[in-house]
């Protein structure tokens, strides 16, 4: 659970399709992203960091388990709230332990190649705990301590809730769990995961036919939010003086469409002053107006960059696989200058 939260925290952004799907339109900004990281991911990660967070967990197949929507009509888990002490206990139901019908995170990796599998179908036991964690009252700026009446579940219902009742969506555990699942598996599988919301996965096109003596109107398909043709992007790669070799490459991207209009750009902030991490094992998933993220991985060995977009994959030094690159050099030429009397100097390429 903590690992999922940690990976999702490093990849979440306000331009993410998952953030846009299940967060109310009025809250799709940098402040909400920061709140999401600080008030949700940080406490969850705390479970795996020197006992910064603790929770009471029971395993009782009670009546609420039997009345749920998991395997064989039973819930996977639920939270029991004590009004007197204002504390919650997470109760794990029998289906939560059924690895055959409810695969673990490691077993779910085999489904990365299933392009029809939706975010909701990537739920694992760990993801269920992320949902229940929100009911414990430790994420004050995101989730009310406990919400039972009117709680919504699933991709479509949570999407509709975010469009019709933003305040309720911000207090609905499944909304935040779905954002996390989508973000995590997008990064893990290196591809866009279907949201399960038809309006997002399959933008509707309306056609009409007319028979003799009748009149029909046709609604043109909604055009994509970019000029089709050839897209291009400029990657500025920075190598800093981090002593942890293999964890010191950062990327800034500016992407344009066929008309040279900007359709995506890295936004630096206090947490990312020189860009987003793009080392092997910690790729940069760059979101734009295009349907899929551009996944960028910097390789120290042989000094090249690997790019993946949907089913396309190519390298900065190899003009094949769907893209071509013009590569500049490092400044300074030999890489970052570190430990000098007047301070460190990053290398920019």
mmCIF file of C-alpha atoms in Angstrom:
data_model
loop_
_atom_site.group_PDB
_atom_site.id
_atom_site.type_symbol
_atom_site.label_atom_id
_atom_site.label_comp_id
_atom_site.label_asym_id
_atom_site.label_seq_id
_atom_site.Cartn_x
_atom_site.Cartn_y
_atom_site.Cartn_z
ATOM 1 C CA UNK A 1 0.000 0.000 0.000
ATOM 2 C CA UNK A 2 2.767 2.420 0.950
ATOM 3 C CA UNK A 3 4.711 1.599 -2.214
ATOM 4 C CA UNK A 4 1.671 2.312 -4.390
ATOM 5 C CA UNK A 5 1.181 5.651 -2.638
ATOM 6 C CA UNK A 6 4.853 6.536 -3.004
ATOM 7 C CA UNK A 7 4.952 5.761 -6.739
ATOM 8 C CA UNK A 8 1.653 7.525 -7.405
ATOM 9 C CA UNK A 9 2.801 10.591 -5.462
ATOM 10 C CA UNK A 10 5.806 10.973 -7.748
ATOM 11 C CA UNK A 11 3.664 10.749 -10.899
ATOM 12 C CA UNK A 12 0.403 12.563 -10.094
ATOM 13 C CA UNK A 13 -0.265 15.883 -11.837
ATOM 14 C CA UNK A 14 -3.210 18.154 -12.498
ATOM 15 C CA UNK A 15 -3.095 17.236 -16.206
ATOM 16 C CA UNK A 16 -3.421 13.506 -15.531
ATOM 17 C CA UNK A 17 -6.480 11.909 -17.135
ATOM 18 C CA UNK A 18 -7.170 10.134 -13.837
ATOM 19 C CA UNK A 19 -7.047 13.367 -11.863
ATOM 20 C CA UNK A 20 -9.368 14.979 -14.399
ATOM 21 C CA UNK A 21 -11.775 12.037 -14.306
ATOM 22 C CA UNK A 22 -12.428 11.785 -10.570
ATOM 23 C CA UNK A 23 -11.563 15.204 -9.162
ATOM 24 C CA UNK A 24 -14.151 18.005 -9.535
ATOM 25 C CA UNK A 25 -13.411 20.457 -12.346
ATOM 26 C CA UNK A 26 -13.057 23.384 -9.915
ATOM 27 C CA UNK A 27 -10.333 21.546 -7.976
ATOM 28 C CA UNK A 28 -8.045 20.518 -10.819
ATOM 29 C CA UNK A 29 -5.175 22.784 -9.836
ATOM 30 C CA UNK A 30 -1.720 22.647 -8.283
ATOM 31 C CA UNK A 31 -3.069 23.362 -4.792
ATOM 32 C CA UNK A 32 -5.273 20.275 -4.928
ATOM 33 C CA UNK A 33 -2.376 18.158 -6.187
ATOM 34 C CA UNK A 34 -0.266 19.377 -3.267
ATOM 35 C CA UNK A 35 -3.089 18.685 -0.816
ATOM 36 C CA UNK A 36 -3.513 15.223 -2.296
ATOM 37 C CA UNK A 37 0.171 14.460 -1.773
ATOM 38 C CA UNK A 38 0.456 16.006 1.687
ATOM 39 C CA UNK A 39 -2.853 14.881 3.166
ATOM 40 C CA UNK A 40 -3.270 11.475 1.548
ATOM 41 C CA UNK A 41 -0.042 10.037 0.204
ATOM 42 C CA UNK A 42 2.225 11.252 3.018
ATOM 43 C CA UNK A 43 0.146 9.611 5.794
ATOM 44 C CA UNK A 44 -0.184 6.398 3.761
ATOM 45 C CA UNK A 45 3.558 6.292 3.113
ATOM 46 C CA UNK A 46 3.955 6.783 6.869
ATOM 47 C CA UNK A 47 2.726 3.235 7.463
ATOM 48 C CA UNK A 48 6.013 2.067 6.006
ATOM 49 C CA UNK A 49 8.218 4.697 7.677
ATOM 50 C CA UNK A 50 9.156 4.161 11.305
ATOM 51 C CA UNK A 51 5.558 3.632 12.390
ATOM 52 C CA UNK A 52 4.591 7.228 11.636
ATOM 53 C CA UNK A 53 1.038 5.959 11.119
ATOM 54 C CA UNK A 54 -0.837 3.118 12.801
ATOM 55 C CA UNK A 55 -4.245 1.568 12.170
ATOM 56 C CA UNK A 56 -6.390 -1.083 13.808
ATOM 57 C CA UNK A 57 -7.207 -3.949 11.422
ATOM 58 C CA UNK A 58 -9.529 -6.887 12.098
ATOM 59 C CA UNK A 59 -10.500 -9.918 10.016
ATOM 60 C CA UNK A 60 -14.117 -10.832 10.788
ATOM 61 C CA UNK A 61 -16.613 -12.090 8.219
ATOM 62 C CA UNK A 62 -19.451 -10.026 9.704
ATOM 63 C CA UNK A 63 -22.871 -9.140 8.282
ATOM 64 C CA UNK A 64 -21.564 -6.088 6.432
ATOM 65 C CA UNK A 65 -18.979 -8.279 4.719
ATOM 66 C CA UNK A 66 -21.714 -10.652 3.556
ATOM 67 C CA UNK A 67 -23.854 -7.803 2.193
ATOM 68 C CA UNK A 68 -21.170 -6.218 0.029
ATOM 69 C CA UNK A 69 -20.213 -6.235 -3.631
ATOM 70 C CA UNK A 70 -17.054 -8.353 -3.678
ATOM 71 C CA UNK A 71 -16.545 -11.973 -4.679
ATOM 72 C CA UNK A 72 -19.621 -14.153 -4.004
ATOM 73 C CA UNK A 73 -21.589 -11.102 -2.888
ATOM 74 C CA UNK A 74 -19.242 -10.261 -0.024
ATOM 75 C CA UNK A 75 -17.312 -7.056 0.529
ATOM 76 C CA UNK A 76 -13.557 -7.021 0.383
ATOM 77 C CA UNK A 77 -13.314 -4.698 3.386
ATOM 78 C CA UNK A 78 -15.125 -2.004 5.315
ATOM 79 C CA UNK A 79 -14.413 0.453 8.112
ATOM 80 C CA UNK A 80 -16.213 0.332 11.446
ATOM 81 C CA UNK A 81 -16.480 3.802 12.985
ATOM 82 C CA UNK A 82 -16.717 4.364 16.736
ATOM 83 C CA UNK A 83 -18.624 7.579 17.374
ATOM 84 C CA UNK A 84 -17.532 7.749 21.024
ATOM 85 C CA UNK A 85 -13.799 7.571 20.389
ATOM 86 C CA UNK A 86 -13.978 8.954 16.846
ATOM 87 C CA UNK A 87 -11.697 6.199 15.613
ATOM 88 C CA UNK A 88 -12.072 3.689 12.824
ATOM 89 C CA UNK A 89 -11.189 0.031 12.515
ATOM 90 C CA UNK A 90 -10.549 -1.482 9.091
ATOM 91 C CA UNK A 91 -12.154 -4.915 8.832
ATOM 92 C CA UNK A 92 -10.913 -7.267 6.101
ATOM 93 C CA UNK A 93 -13.496 -9.690 4.736
ATOM 94 C CA UNK A 94 -12.823 -13.198 3.430
ATOM 95 C CA UNK A 95 -12.691 -12.214 -0.295
ATOM 96 C CA UNK A 96 -9.836 -9.800 0.479
ATOM 97 C CA UNK A 97 -7.616 -12.854 1.072
ATOM 98 C CA UNK A 98 -8.734 -14.702 -2.086
ATOM 99 C CA UNK A 99 -5.705 -14.187 -4.318
ATOM 100 C CA UNK A 100 -7.255 -16.190 -7.152
ATOM 101 C CA UNK A 101 -10.182 -13.824 -7.627
ATOM 102 C CA UNK A 102 -8.543 -10.729 -6.122
ATOM 103 C CA UNK A 103 -4.932 -10.676 -7.409
ATOM 104 C CA UNK A 104 -2.139 -9.073 -5.440
ATOM 105 C CA UNK A 105 -0.250 -6.090 -6.835
ATOM 106 C CA UNK A 106 2.623 -8.310 -7.996
ATOM 107 C CA UNK A 107 0.240 -10.767 -9.676
ATOM 108 C CA UNK A 108 -1.593 -7.901 -11.367
ATOM 109 C CA UNK A 109 1.580 -7.072 -13.322
ATOM 110 C CA UNK A 110 0.660 -9.818 -15.782
ATOM 111 C CA UNK A 111 -2.335 -7.709 -16.865
ATOM 112 C CA UNK A 112 -0.223 -4.744 -18.016
ATOM 113 C CA UNK A 113 -0.505 -6.006 -21.600
ATOM 114 C CA UNK A 114 -4.320 -6.179 -21.411
ATOM 115 C CA UNK A 115 -5.280 -2.960 -23.214
ATOM 116 C CA UNK A 116 -8.973 -3.459 -22.436
ATOM 117 C CA UNK A 117 -8.557 -3.677 -18.684
ATOM 118 C CA UNK A 118 -9.896 -0.591 -16.905
ATOM 119 C CA UNK A 119 -8.634 1.264 -13.848
ATOM 120 C CA UNK A 120 -11.348 -0.297 -11.705
ATOM 121 C CA UNK A 121 -10.220 -3.769 -12.802
ATOM 122 C CA UNK A 122 -6.712 -2.996 -11.580
ATOM 123 C CA UNK A 123 -7.917 -2.810 -7.977
ATOM 124 C CA UNK A 124 -5.860 -5.013 -5.671
ATOM 125 C CA UNK A 125 -6.006 -5.766 -1.918
ATOM 126 C CA UNK A 126 -3.517 -2.942 -1.363
ATOM 127 C CA UNK A 127 -5.723 -0.521 -3.322
ATOM 128 C CA UNK A 128 -8.714 -1.511 -1.194
ATOM 129 C CA UNK A 129 -6.719 -0.551 1.879
ATOM 130 C CA UNK A 130 -6.075 2.848 0.285
ATOM 131 C CA UNK A 131 -9.849 3.281 0.044
ATOM 132 C CA UNK A 132 -10.476 2.239 3.630
ATOM 133 C CA UNK A 133 -7.610 4.389 4.904
ATOM 134 C CA UNK A 134 -9.566 7.489 3.908
ATOM 135 C CA UNK A 135 -12.263 6.550 6.422
ATOM 136 C CA UNK A 136 -9.840 6.746 9.360
ATOM 137 C CA UNK A 137 -9.989 10.530 9.602
ATOM 138 C CA UNK A 138 -6.290 11.259 9.080
ATOM 139 C CA UNK A 139 -6.735 13.062 5.753
ATOM 140 C CA UNK A 140 -8.637 16.098 6.990
ATOM 141 C CA UNK A 141 -8.305 18.262 3.880
ATOM 142 C CA UNK A 142 -9.533 15.547 1.536
ATOM 143 C CA UNK A 143 -11.830 13.130 3.305
ATOM 144 C CA UNK A 144 -14.292 13.606 6.153
ATOM 145 C CA UNK A 145 -13.558 11.163 9.006
ATOM 146 C CA UNK A 146 -16.337 8.860 7.907
ATOM 147 C CA UNK A 147 -18.921 8.920 5.185
ATOM 148 C CA UNK A 148 -21.466 6.170 4.742
ATOM 149 C CA UNK A 149 -24.683 7.699 3.460
ATOM 150 C CA UNK A 150 -24.574 8.242 -0.270
ATOM 151 C CA UNK A 151 -21.088 6.860 -0.784
ATOM 152 C CA UNK A 152 -20.368 6.125 -4.452
ATOM 153 C CA UNK A 153 -18.318 3.296 -5.932
ATOM 154 C CA UNK A 154 -16.847 2.553 -9.342
ATOM 155 C CA UNK A 155 -15.453 4.541 -12.240
ATOM 156 C CA UNK A 156 -18.672 5.848 -13.780
ATOM 157 C CA UNK A 157 -20.539 6.732 -10.582
ATOM 158 C CA UNK A 158 -17.479 8.491 -9.163
ATOM 159 C CA UNK A 159 -16.945 10.376 -12.430
ATOM 160 C CA UNK A 160 -20.577 11.537 -12.391
ATOM 161 C CA UNK A 161 -20.281 12.532 -8.728
ATOM 162 C CA UNK A 162 -17.276 14.730 -9.520
ATOM 163 C CA UNK A 163 -19.293 16.479 -12.232
ATOM 164 C CA UNK A 164 -22.501 16.971 -10.212
ATOM 165 C CA UNK A 165 -21.458 17.330 -6.556
ATOM 166 C CA UNK A 166 -17.845 18.390 -6.185
ATOM 167 C CA UNK A 167 -17.895 18.635 -2.396
ATOM 168 C CA UNK A 168 -19.215 15.089 -2.084
ATOM 169 C CA UNK A 169 -16.630 13.816 -4.582
ATOM 170 C CA UNK A 170 -13.798 15.282 -2.491
ATOM 171 C CA UNK A 171 -15.138 13.291 0.463
ATOM 172 C CA UNK A 172 -15.732 10.071 -1.457
ATOM 173 C CA UNK A 173 -13.087 7.431 -0.832
ATOM 174 C CA UNK A 174 -13.441 5.637 -4.171
ATOM 175 C CA UNK A 175 -12.781 8.844 -6.114
ATOM 176 C CA UNK A 176 -9.346 9.157 -4.547
ATOM 177 C CA UNK A 177 -8.619 5.446 -4.750
ATOM 178 C CA UNK A 178 -9.358 5.464 -8.496
ATOM 179 C CA UNK A 179 -7.041 8.443 -9.060
ATOM 180 C CA UNK A 180 -4.284 6.521 -7.281
ATOM 181 C CA UNK A 181 -4.870 3.205 -9.064
ATOM 182 C CA UNK A 182 -4.879 4.874 -12.487
ATOM 183 C CA UNK A 183 -1.763 6.904 -11.759
ATOM 184 C CA UNK A 184 0.142 3.941 -10.308
ATOM 185 C CA UNK A 185 -0.649 1.446 -13.067
ATOM 186 C CA UNK A 186 -0.126 4.044 -15.799
ATOM 187 C CA UNK A 187 3.414 4.480 -14.484
ATOM 188 C CA UNK A 188 3.967 0.775 -13.779
ATOM 189 C CA UNK A 189 2.685 -0.450 -17.156
ATOM 190 C CA UNK A 190 4.117 2.517 -19.077
ATOM 191 C CA UNK A 191 0.836 3.160 -20.866
ATOM 192 C CA UNK A 192 -2.522 4.871 -20.492
ATOM 193 C CA UNK A 193 -5.026 2.752 -18.575
ATOM 194 C CA UNK A 194 -8.683 2.897 -19.646
ATOM 195 C CA UNK A 195 -10.691 4.878 -17.097
ATOM 196 C CA UNK A 196 -13.830 2.815 -17.619
ATOM 197 C CA UNK A 197 -15.720 6.058 -18.348
ATOM 198 C CA UNK A 198 -17.048 5.872 -21.925
ATOM 199 C CA UNK A 199 -17.000 9.650 -22.363
ATOM 200 C CA UNK A 200 -13.234 9.639 -21.720
ATOM 201 C CA UNK A 201 -12.174 6.344 -23.285
ATOM 202 C CA UNK A 202 -14.388 6.565 -26.363
ATOM 203 C CA UNK A 203 -15.356 10.181 -27.148
ATOM 204 C CA UNK A 204 -18.777 9.947 -28.800
ATOM 205 C CA UNK A 205 -19.304 10.690 -32.464
ATOM 206 C CA UNK A 206 -22.814 11.213 -33.727
ATOM 207 C CA UNK A 207 -23.838 10.322 -37.259
ATOM 208 C CA UNK A 208 -27.213 10.377 -38.904
ATOM 209 C CA UNK A 209 -28.734 8.860 -42.006
ATOM 210 C CA UNK A 210 -31.812 9.979 -43.898
ATOM 211 C CA UNK A 211 -34.287 8.034 -45.943
ATOM 212 C CA UNK A 212 -36.355 9.416 -48.823
ATOM 213 C CA UNK A 213 -38.816 12.046 -47.703
ATOM 214 C CA UNK A 214 -37.177 12.634 -44.308
ATOM 215 C CA UNK A 215 -34.727 15.213 -43.075
ATOM 216 C CA UNK A 216 -31.812 14.418 -40.819
ATOM 217 C CA UNK A 217 -29.125 16.440 -39.148
ATOM 218 C CA UNK A 218 -25.618 15.321 -38.388
ATOM 219 C CA UNK A 219 -23.457 16.388 -35.465
ATOM 220 C CA UNK A 220 -19.805 16.529 -36.403
ATOM 221 C CA UNK A 221 -17.382 14.531 -34.273
ATOM 222 C CA UNK A 222 -15.653 16.501 -31.543
ATOM 223 C CA UNK A 223 -12.207 17.407 -32.926
ATOM 224 C CA UNK A 224 -9.134 16.491 -30.871
ATOM 225 C CA UNK A 225 -7.635 19.314 -28.761
ATOM 226 C CA UNK A 226 -4.576 19.503 -31.016
ATOM 227 C CA UNK A 227 -3.709 19.793 -34.709
ATOM 228 C CA UNK A 228 -3.248 16.301 -36.104
ATOM 229 C CA UNK A 229 -0.189 15.348 -38.090
ATOM 230 C CA UNK A 230 3.323 15.351 -36.660
ATOM 231 C CA UNK A 231 3.899 16.365 -33.063
ATOM 232 C CA UNK A 232 7.279 17.441 -31.749
ATOM 233 C CA UNK A 233 8.789 18.067 -28.345
ATOM 234 C CA UNK A 234 11.965 19.490 -26.879
ATOM 235 C CA UNK A 235 13.434 17.730 -23.858
ATOM 236 C CA UNK A 236 15.864 19.581 -21.627
ATOM 237 C CA UNK A 237 17.719 17.021 -19.537
ATOM 238 C CA UNK A 238 19.534 18.080 -16.366
ATOM 239 C CA UNK A 239 22.024 16.027 -14.383
ATOM 240 C CA UNK A 240 22.654 17.285 -10.872
ATOM 241 C CA UNK A 241 25.317 16.502 -8.305
ATOM 242 C CA UNK A 242 23.337 13.962 -6.289
ATOM 243 C CA UNK A 243 25.837 11.472 -4.918
ATOM 244 C CA UNK A 244 23.305 8.685 -5.478
ATOM 245 C CA UNK A 245 24.390 7.873 -9.038
ATOM 246 C CA UNK A 246 21.455 6.725 -11.122
ATOM 247 C CA UNK A 247 19.048 9.039 -9.352
ATOM 248 C CA UNK A 248 20.078 12.437 -10.668
ATOM 249 C CA UNK A 249 18.493 12.964 -14.092
ATOM 250 C CA UNK A 250 15.603 15.416 -14.517
ATOM 251 C CA UNK A 251 13.525 16.415 -17.519
ATOM 252 C CA UNK A 252 11.652 19.466 -18.773
ATOM 253 C CA UNK A 253 9.447 19.063 -21.844
ATOM 254 C CA UNK A 254 7.802 21.468 -24.265
ATOM 255 C CA UNK A 255 5.487 19.719 -26.756
ATOM 256 C CA UNK A 256 3.831 21.235 -29.837
ATOM 257 C CA UNK A 257 1.301 19.914 -32.342
ATOM 258 C CA UNK A 258 1.402 19.935 -36.138
ATOM 259 C CA UNK A 259 0.666 23.696 -36.139
ATOM 260 C CA UNK A 260 3.462 24.359 -33.605
ATOM 261 C CA UNK A 261 0.929 25.233 -30.911
ATOM 262 C CA UNK A 262 1.915 24.214 -27.377
ATOM 263 C CA UNK A 263 -0.043 21.183 -26.197
ATOM 264 C CA UNK A 264 1.992 20.345 -23.115
ATOM 265 C CA UNK A 265 4.732 21.823 -20.988
ATOM 266 C CA UNK A 266 6.506 20.864 -17.777
ATOM 267 C CA UNK A 267 5.597 23.186 -14.923
ATOM 268 C CA UNK A 268 8.398 23.557 -12.391
ATOM 269 C CA UNK A 269 7.609 24.206 -8.740
ATOM 270 C CA UNK A 270 9.345 24.116 -5.367
ATOM 271 C CA UNK A 271 9.377 20.306 -5.418
ATOM 272 C CA UNK A 272 10.630 20.156 -9.025
ATOM 273 C CA UNK A 273 12.907 23.171 -9.549
ATOM 274 C CA UNK A 274 14.912 21.559 -12.356
ATOM 275 C CA UNK A 275 12.266 19.219 -13.743
ATOM 276 C CA UNK A 276 10.869 15.774 -13.010
ATOM 277 C CA UNK A 277 12.925 12.671 -12.248
ATOM 278 C CA UNK A 278 13.535 10.553 -15.353
ATOM 279 C CA UNK A 279 16.047 7.929 -14.223
ATOM 280 C CA UNK A 280 15.777 4.233 -15.029
ATOM 281 C CA UNK A 281 13.270 2.787 -12.561
ATOM 282 C CA UNK A 282 11.724 6.220 -12.003
ATOM 283 C CA UNK A 283 10.590 7.341 -15.453
ATOM 284 C CA UNK A 284 8.942 10.680 -16.171
ATOM 285 C CA UNK A 285 5.356 10.187 -17.397
ATOM 286 C CA UNK A 286 4.653 13.464 -19.199
ATOM 287 C CA UNK A 287 0.989 14.298 -19.830
ATOM 288 C CA UNK A 288 -0.186 16.574 -22.624
ATOM 289 C CA UNK A 289 -3.317 17.032 -24.724
ATOM 290 C CA UNK A 290 -2.430 13.851 -26.585
ATOM 291 C CA UNK A 291 -4.318 10.669 -25.640
ATOM 292 C CA UNK A 292 -1.331 8.926 -24.015
ATOM 293 C CA UNK A 293 1.510 10.034 -21.766
ATOM 294 C CA UNK A 294 5.038 10.320 -23.112
ATOM 295 C CA UNK A 295 7.211 8.147 -20.854
ATOM 296 C CA UNK A 296 10.809 9.364 -20.653
ATOM 297 C CA UNK A 297 13.657 7.325 -19.188
ATOM 298 C CA UNK A 298 17.232 8.579 -19.003
ATOM 299 C CA UNK A 299 19.963 5.949 -19.130
ATOM 300 C CA UNK A 300 23.388 6.683 -17.649
ATOM 301 C CA UNK A 301 25.038 3.776 -19.414
ATOM 302 C CA UNK A 302 25.765 4.855 -23.011
ATOM 303 C CA UNK A 303 24.125 8.209 -22.202
ATOM 304 C CA UNK A 304 20.827 7.983 -24.086
ATOM 305 C CA UNK A 305 17.118 8.581 -23.443
ATOM 306 C CA UNK A 306 14.363 6.026 -24.006
ATOM 307 C CA UNK A 307 10.952 7.322 -25.143
ATOM 308 C CA UNK A 308 7.650 5.428 -25.086
ATOM 309 C CA UNK A 309 4.308 6.689 -26.355
ATOM 310 C CA UNK A 310 1.501 4.150 -26.458
ATOM 311 C CA UNK A 311 2.788 1.258 -28.575
ATOM 312 C CA UNK A 312 5.676 3.351 -29.991
ATOM 313 C CA UNK A 313 9.151 3.198 -28.520
ATOM 314 C CA UNK A 314 12.435 4.782 -29.625
ATOM 315 C CA UNK A 315 15.746 6.056 -28.303
ATOM 316 C CA UNK A 316 17.461 9.422 -28.604
ATOM 317 C CA UNK A 317 20.348 7.800 -30.496
ATOM 318 C CA UNK A 318 18.261 5.410 -32.595
ATOM 319 C CA UNK A 319 16.006 6.943 -35.307
ATOM 320 C CA UNK A 320 13.415 4.182 -35.441
ATOM 321 C CA UNK A 321 10.435 2.794 -33.577
ATOM 322 C CA UNK A 322 8.174 5.763 -34.231
ATOM 323 C CA UNK A 323 10.295 8.852 -33.636
ATOM 324 C CA UNK A 324 13.495 10.625 -34.587
ATOM 325 C CA UNK A 325 15.687 12.859 -32.450
ATOM 326 C CA UNK A 326 18.265 15.575 -32.834
ATOM 327 C CA UNK A 327 20.572 15.356 -29.845
ATOM 328 C CA UNK A 328 22.560 18.216 -28.381
ATOM 329 C CA UNK A 329 25.451 17.949 -25.953
ATOM 330 C CA UNK A 330 25.991 18.554 -22.268
ATOM 331 C CA UNK A 331 26.906 21.936 -20.853
ATOM 332 C CA UNK A 332 29.463 21.576 -19.273
ATOM 333 C CA UNK A 333 30.615 19.084 -21.873
ATOM 334 C CA UNK A 334 31.818 16.460 -19.363
ATOM 335 C CA UNK A 335 28.749 16.597 -17.114
ATOM 336 C CA UNK A 336 28.034 18.348 -13.820
ATOM 337 C CA UNK A 337 30.866 20.021 -11.939
ATOM 338 C CA UNK A 338 30.538 19.092 -8.291
ATOM 339 C CA UNK A 339 32.244 19.911 -5.027
ATOM 340 C CA UNK A 340 34.152 22.954 -6.190
ATOM 341 C CA UNK A 341 34.983 25.887 -3.989
ATOM 342 C CA UNK A 342 32.271 28.033 -5.520
ATOM 343 C CA UNK A 343 29.538 25.389 -5.426
ATOM 344 C CA UNK A 344 28.053 22.761 -7.718
ATOM 345 C CA UNK A 345 27.156 23.296 -11.367
ATOM 346 C CA UNK A 346 24.516 21.085 -12.952
ATOM 347 C CA UNK A 347 24.933 19.813 -16.481
ATOM 348 C CA UNK A 348 22.169 20.664 -18.946
ATOM 349 C CA UNK A 349 21.640 18.900 -22.277
#
